[in-house]
Amino acid sequence: MPRTGRRPGSGGTGEKILSAARAHFARVGYEAGTVRGIAADAGVDPSLVLHYFGSKEGVFRAAVDFPVDPADFIPRLLAPGLDGLGERLVRFFLETWDSPAGRPLLALIRSVVASEDAADLLREFVTREVLGRLARALDVDQPHLRATLAASTLIGMAMLRYVVKLEPLASARPEVVATWLGPAVQRYLTDPGVTARSAKPTIERMPASPKVSLSDQLSKVPAATRPTVKAAIKLVKAVAPKAQEIPYRSQPPRSSSAMWKLVRYAVDGDNVVGIGTFTNHSALFFYRGRELDDGSGLLQGSGKDSRFITLRSPADAERPAVKRLVRNAFKKGGVTP
């Protein structure tokens, strides 16, 4: 089990790392964040990040004051078996949020209303590190899709209970709310019918985002990188024409050193490849990059799962090695280009 690290004292190296981590995660999101990137922002060696916090997950939890460690509580939730798992999960989250230790997390939940970055961080962490870990432990099909659906229930519940304060949800006892919502979470995590082929067309036809289109995003991309971004999009569509295209709703970052995520491509709800840009170069990032067999040496990044390729011109997106990596990424996602 990775070390969770100790809470650093004020003004020390640990606090310097935490400050850099908050800015780093806000800039690139949880999935694309890396220990190496945090260390570079903090001006320290990556080994110091691991010394204080044990892992990317550990430094994230410390940075946002996430009150519990998934590696600790998920085995306890699974121990009694599958029956009642959904109710136990809902009750655990409510009791955590209602406790003094959960106050920093409630602050993060409230901040998602005004901050797209906060929403991305909370969604990515809960989906991947909490519910994704739980779904993988259950050894079910399409764990990322199931985790995403369960996260929608839990985060939606938190918003209505603690931010909107909608009654009777706002004042109901945790055990009562668990009986209301537990069966829905249980179904998402364990019911084979959720991921049956008959349900897939509904998921694939859902609009990626009613608020933004990819053409809108492209019109705002710096002129210097727009041809490279378009070449990357053309490549992905050529390799996987049936993949779901999902534009990000984010706005251009204020810092020239921050990557602007533009669009991602998914298969059956699982993200496979994303495209982003900086002011003078672009990037292809792979959500399961650690699983790719990279003999080209093009993949960069030290994240737990995701890796990326730097694209400095349209010609970079046309390289056979890049196309091969994109094709292999979609094969991992269950698509044979």
Coordinates of C-alpha atoms in Angstrom, one line a residue:
M1 CA 0.0 0.0 0.0
P2 CA 1.4 3.4 -0.9
R3 CA 2.3 5.7 2.0
T4 CA -0.2 8.5 2.6
G5 CA 2.6 10.7 3.9
R6 CA 2.6 13.1 6.9
R7 CA 0.9 16.4 7.0
P8 CA 3.8 18.9 6.5
G9 CA 4.4 21.8 8.8
S10 CA 3.7 25.4 7.7
G11 CA 6.3 26.9 5.4
G12 CA 8.3 23.7 4.9
T13 CA 9.1 21.7 1.8
G14 CA 5.8 19.8 2.2
E15 CA 3.7 22.9 2.1
K16 CA 5.7 24.1 -1.0
I17 CA 4.8 20.8 -2.7
L18 CA 1.2 21.1 -1.7
S19 CA 0.9 24.7 -3.1
A20 CA 2.5 23.5 -6.4
A21 CA 0.2 20.5 -6.4
R22 CA -3.0 22.6 -6.1
A23 CA -1.9 24.8 -9.0
H24 CA -0.8 21.8 -11.0
F25 CA -4.0 19.9 -10.6
A26 CA -6.1 23.0 -11.3
R27 CA -4.1 23.5 -14.5
V28 CA -4.1 20.0 -16.0
G29 CA -6.6 18.0 -14.0
Y30 CA -6.2 14.9 -11.9
E31 CA -5.7 12.4 -14.7
A32 CA -3.0 14.4 -16.6
G33 CA -1.3 15.5 -13.4
T34 CA 2.1 13.8 -12.6
V35 CA 4.4 13.6 -9.7
R36 CA 7.2 14.9 -12.0
G37 CA 5.1 17.9 -13.0
I38 CA 4.3 18.8 -9.4
A39 CA 8.0 18.5 -8.5
A40 CA 9.0 20.7 -11.4
D41 CA 6.5 23.4 -10.3
A42 CA 7.7 23.1 -6.7
G43 CA 11.4 23.2 -7.7
V44 CA 12.1 19.9 -5.9
D45 CA 13.2 16.4 -6.9
P46 CA 10.2 14.0 -7.5
S47 CA 11.5 11.8 -4.8
L48 CA 10.6 14.4 -2.3
V49 CA 7.0 14.4 -3.4
L50 CA 6.9 10.7 -2.9
H51 CA 8.7 11.0 0.5
Y52 CA 6.0 13.3 1.8
F53 CA 2.9 11.9 0.1
G54 CA 3.7 8.5 -1.3
S55 CA 2.0 8.8 -4.7
K56 CA 0.1 11.2 -7.0
E57 CA -3.1 10.1 -5.2
G58 CA -1.6 10.9 -1.8
V59 CA -0.5 14.4 -2.8
F60 CA -3.9 15.1 -4.4
R61 CA -5.7 14.0 -1.2
A62 CA -3.5 16.2 0.9
A63 CA -3.9 19.1 -1.5
V64 CA -7.6 19.1 -1.4
D65 CA -7.9 17.7 2.2
F66 CA -9.7 14.6 1.0
P67 CA -10.5 13.1 4.4
V68 CA -10.2 9.3 3.6
D69 CA -7.9 7.0 1.8
P70 CA -9.7 4.7 -0.8
A71 CA -7.1 2.0 -0.2
D72 CA -8.3 1.9 3.5
F73 CA -12.1 2.1 3.2
I74 CA -12.9 0.2 0.0
P75 CA -11.8 -3.2 1.5
R76 CA -14.1 -2.5 4.5
L77 CA -17.0 -1.8 2.2
L78 CA -16.4 -4.9 0.2
A79 CA -15.8 -7.2 3.2
P80 CA -19.5 -8.1 3.8
G81 CA -20.1 -9.1 0.2
L82 CA -22.0 -7.7 -2.7
D83 CA -25.4 -7.6 -1.1
G84 CA -26.1 -4.0 0.2
L85 CA -22.9 -2.6 -1.2
G86 CA -24.6 0.4 -2.8
E87 CA -26.3 1.3 0.4
R88 CA -23.1 0.9 2.4
L89 CA -21.3 3.2 -0.1
V90 CA -23.9 5.9 0.0
R91 CA -24.0 5.8 3.8
F92 CA -20.2 5.9 4.1
F93 CA -20.0 9.0 1.9
L94 CA -22.7 10.8 3.8
E95 CA -21.2 10.0 7.2
T96 CA -17.8 11.2 5.9
W97 CA -19.2 14.4 4.5
D98 CA -21.2 15.1 7.7
S99 CA -18.2 14.6 10.0
P100 CA -15.7 17.3 10.9
A101 CA -13.1 15.5 8.8
G102 CA -15.3 16.0 5.7
R103 CA -15.5 19.8 5.9
P104 CA -12.7 20.4 3.4
L105 CA -14.3 18.1 1.0
L106 CA -17.6 19.9 1.3
A107 CA -15.8 23.1 0.5
L108 CA -14.6 21.4 -2.7
I109 CA -18.1 20.2 -3.5
R110 CA -19.5 23.8 -3.1
S111 CA -16.7 25.2 -5.3
V112 CA -17.7 23.0 -8.3
V113 CA -20.6 25.4 -8.9
A114 CA -18.3 28.2 -9.8
S115 CA -15.2 26.4 -11.0
E116 CA -14.9 24.0 -13.9
D117 CA -11.4 23.1 -12.6
A118 CA -12.9 22.0 -9.2
A119 CA -15.6 20.0 -10.9
D120 CA -13.0 18.2 -13.1
L121 CA -10.8 17.4 -10.1
L122 CA -13.7 16.1 -8.0
R123 CA -15.2 14.1 -10.8
E124 CA -11.8 12.6 -11.9
F125 CA -10.7 11.6 -8.5
V126 CA -14.0 10.1 -7.3
T127 CA -14.5 8.3 -10.6
R128 CA -11.0 6.9 -11.0
E129 CA -9.6 6.5 -7.5
V130 CA -12.7 5.7 -5.5
L131 CA -15.4 4.1 -7.7
G132 CA -13.0 2.9 -10.4
R133 CA -11.0 1.1 -7.8
L134 CA -14.2 -0.4 -6.4
A135 CA -15.4 -1.5 -9.8
R136 CA -12.1 -3.2 -10.6
A137 CA -12.1 -5.0 -7.3
L138 CA -15.5 -6.4 -8.3
D139 CA -14.0 -7.7 -11.6
V140 CA -16.9 -6.4 -13.7
D141 CA -17.0 -5.4 -17.3
Q142 CA -16.5 -1.7 -18.3
P143 CA -15.4 -0.6 -14.8
H144 CA -14.8 3.0 -15.9
L145 CA -18.4 3.4 -17.3
R146 CA -19.9 1.8 -14.2
A147 CA -17.8 4.1 -11.9
T148 CA -18.8 7.1 -13.9
L149 CA -22.5 6.3 -13.5
A150 CA -22.2 5.6 -9.8
A151 CA -20.2 8.9 -9.4
S152 CA -23.0 10.8 -11.1
T153 CA -25.4 9.6 -8.3
L154 CA -23.0 10.3 -5.4
I155 CA -21.9 13.8 -6.6
G156 CA -25.4 14.7 -7.6
M157 CA -26.6 13.7 -4.2
A158 CA -23.9 15.9 -2.5
M159 CA -24.8 18.9 -4.7
L160 CA -28.5 18.7 -3.8
R161 CA -28.0 17.9 -0.2
Y162 CA -25.2 20.3 0.7
V163 CA -25.2 23.1 -1.9
V164 CA -28.8 23.4 -3.2
K165 CA -30.2 22.0 0.1
L166 CA -33.2 20.4 -1.6
E167 CA -35.7 18.9 0.8
P168 CA -36.3 16.2 1.9
L169 CA -32.8 15.1 0.8
A170 CA -31.1 17.9 2.7
S171 CA -32.3 17.0 6.2
A172 CA -32.8 13.2 5.8
R173 CA -30.7 10.9 8.0
P174 CA -27.8 9.2 6.1
E175 CA -29.3 5.7 6.6
V176 CA -32.6 6.9 5.0
V177 CA -30.8 8.5 2.0
A178 CA -28.8 5.2 1.6
T179 CA -32.1 3.3 1.3
W180 CA -33.2 5.7 -1.4
L181 CA -30.1 5.9 -3.5
G182 CA -28.2 2.7 -2.6
P183 CA -30.1 0.5 -5.1
A184 CA -29.2 2.8 -8.0
V185 CA -25.5 2.8 -7.1
Q186 CA -25.7 -1.0 -6.6
R187 CA -27.2 -1.4 -10.1
Y188 CA -24.5 0.7 -11.7
L189 CA -21.7 -1.3 -10.1
T190 CA -23.0 -4.9 -10.4
D191 CA -26.0 -5.3 -12.7
P192 CA -25.0 -7.0 -16.0
G193 CA -27.9 -5.2 -17.7
V194 CA -26.2 -1.8 -17.3
T195 CA -23.6 -2.6 -19.8
A196 CA -25.6 -4.9 -22.1
R197 CA -25.3 -4.2 -25.8
S198 CA -28.9 -3.1 -26.0
A199 CA -28.1 -0.1 -23.8
K200 CA -25.0 1.0 -25.7
P201 CA -26.7 3.0 -28.5
T202 CA -28.4 5.2 -25.9
I203 CA -25.0 6.1 -24.4
E204 CA -23.3 6.6 -27.7
R205 CA -26.1 9.0 -29.0
M206 CA -25.9 11.2 -26.0
P207 CA -24.6 14.6 -26.9
A208 CA -21.1 15.2 -25.5
S209 CA -22.0 18.7 -24.3
P210 CA -24.9 20.9 -25.2
K211 CA -22.9 24.0 -24.2
V212 CA -19.9 23.8 -26.6
S213 CA -18.9 22.4 -29.9
L214 CA -15.5 21.4 -31.2
S215 CA -15.7 24.0 -33.9
D216 CA -16.2 26.6 -31.1
Q217 CA -13.2 25.4 -29.3
L218 CA -11.1 25.3 -32.5
S219 CA -11.9 28.9 -33.3
K220 CA -10.3 29.9 -30.0
V221 CA -7.1 27.8 -30.5
P222 CA -4.0 29.9 -31.1
A223 CA -3.3 30.3 -34.8
A224 CA 0.2 28.8 -34.3
T225 CA -1.1 25.5 -33.1
R226 CA -4.5 25.2 -34.8
P227 CA -3.1 23.3 -37.9
T228 CA -1.4 20.8 -35.5
V229 CA -4.6 20.3 -33.5
K230 CA -6.6 19.8 -36.7
A231 CA -4.0 17.2 -37.9
A232 CA -4.3 15.4 -34.6
I233 CA -8.1 15.3 -34.8
K234 CA -7.9 14.1 -38.4
L235 CA -5.6 11.3 -37.3
V236 CA -7.8 10.1 -34.5
K237 CA -10.9 10.1 -36.6
A238 CA -9.2 8.2 -39.4
V239 CA -8.0 5.5 -36.9
A240 CA -11.3 5.3 -34.9
P241 CA -14.2 6.9 -36.9
K242 CA -16.8 5.4 -34.6
A243 CA -15.3 6.7 -31.4
Q244 CA -17.4 9.2 -29.4
E245 CA -16.1 12.8 -29.8
I246 CA -16.5 14.7 -26.6
P247 CA -15.4 18.4 -26.5
Y248 CA -14.1 19.7 -23.2
R249 CA -16.1 22.6 -21.8
S250 CA -13.0 24.3 -20.4
Q251 CA -11.9 27.8 -21.4
P252 CA -8.4 28.8 -22.6
P253 CA -6.0 28.9 -19.6
R254 CA -4.5 32.1 -18.4
S255 CA -1.0 30.7 -18.2
S256 CA 1.0 29.9 -21.3
S257 CA 2.5 26.9 -19.5
A258 CA -0.9 25.3 -19.0
M259 CA -2.4 22.8 -21.4
W260 CA -5.9 23.5 -22.7
K261 CA -7.8 20.2 -23.1
L262 CA -9.9 20.5 -26.2
V263 CA -11.5 17.1 -27.0
R264 CA -11.4 13.5 -26.0
Y265 CA -12.5 10.3 -27.8
A266 CA -14.2 7.5 -25.9
V267 CA -15.5 4.0 -26.6
D268 CA -18.4 2.7 -24.6
G269 CA -18.0 5.5 -22.1
D270 CA -14.3 4.8 -21.6
N271 CA -11.9 7.7 -22.5
V272 CA -9.1 6.5 -24.9
V273 CA -7.4 9.5 -26.5
G274 CA -7.5 13.3 -25.8
I275 CA -6.1 16.3 -27.6
G276 CA -4.9 19.5 -26.0
T277 CA -2.8 22.5 -26.8
F278 CA -0.3 24.9 -25.4
T279 CA 0.5 28.3 -27.0
N280 CA 3.3 26.9 -29.2
H281 CA 2.7 23.1 -29.4
S282 CA 0.0 20.6 -29.0
A283 CA -0.4 17.2 -27.4
L284 CA -2.0 13.8 -27.8
F285 CA -2.7 12.2 -24.4
F286 CA -3.6 8.6 -23.7
Y287 CA -5.8 7.8 -20.7
R288 CA -4.3 4.3 -20.5
G289 CA -0.9 5.2 -21.7
R290 CA 0.9 3.0 -19.2
E291 CA -0.6 0.0 -20.9
L292 CA 0.7 0.9 -24.4
D293 CA 3.7 -0.9 -25.7
D294 CA 5.9 2.0 -26.8
G295 CA 8.9 1.1 -28.8
S296 CA 9.1 4.5 -30.3
G297 CA 10.1 6.5 -27.2
L298 CA 7.5 9.1 -28.0
L299 CA 5.4 8.7 -24.9
Q300 CA 6.1 11.1 -22.1
G301 CA 4.8 11.7 -18.6
S302 CA 5.1 9.9 -15.3
G303 CA 1.4 9.7 -14.3
K304 CA -0.2 6.7 -12.8
D305 CA -2.1 5.9 -16.0
S306 CA -2.1 8.6 -18.6
R307 CA 0.9 9.5 -21.0
F308 CA 1.2 12.0 -23.8
I309 CA 3.0 12.8 -27.0
T310 CA 4.2 16.3 -27.9
L311 CA 3.2 17.6 -31.3
R312 CA 5.1 20.6 -32.6
S313 CA 3.8 20.6 -36.2
P314 CA 1.1 18.9 -38.3
A315 CA 3.8 16.6 -39.6
D316 CA 4.3 15.2 -36.1
A317 CA 0.7 14.0 -36.1
E318 CA 1.2 12.2 -39.4
R319 CA 4.2 10.1 -38.3
P320 CA 3.6 6.4 -38.6
A321 CA 4.8 5.8 -35.0
V322 CA 2.2 8.3 -33.7
K323 CA -0.6 6.6 -35.8
R324 CA 0.5 3.2 -34.5
L325 CA 0.2 4.4 -30.8
V326 CA -3.3 5.8 -31.5
R327 CA -4.3 2.6 -33.1
N328 CA -3.0 0.5 -30.2
A329 CA -4.8 2.8 -27.7
F330 CA -8.1 2.1 -29.3
K331 CA -7.4 -1.6 -29.5
K332 CA -6.9 -1.5 -25.7
G333 CA -10.3 0.2 -25.6
G334 CA -12.0 -2.6 -27.4
V335 CA -12.0 -1.2 -31.0
T336 CA -10.2 -2.8 -33.9
P337 CA -9.4 0.0 -36.3

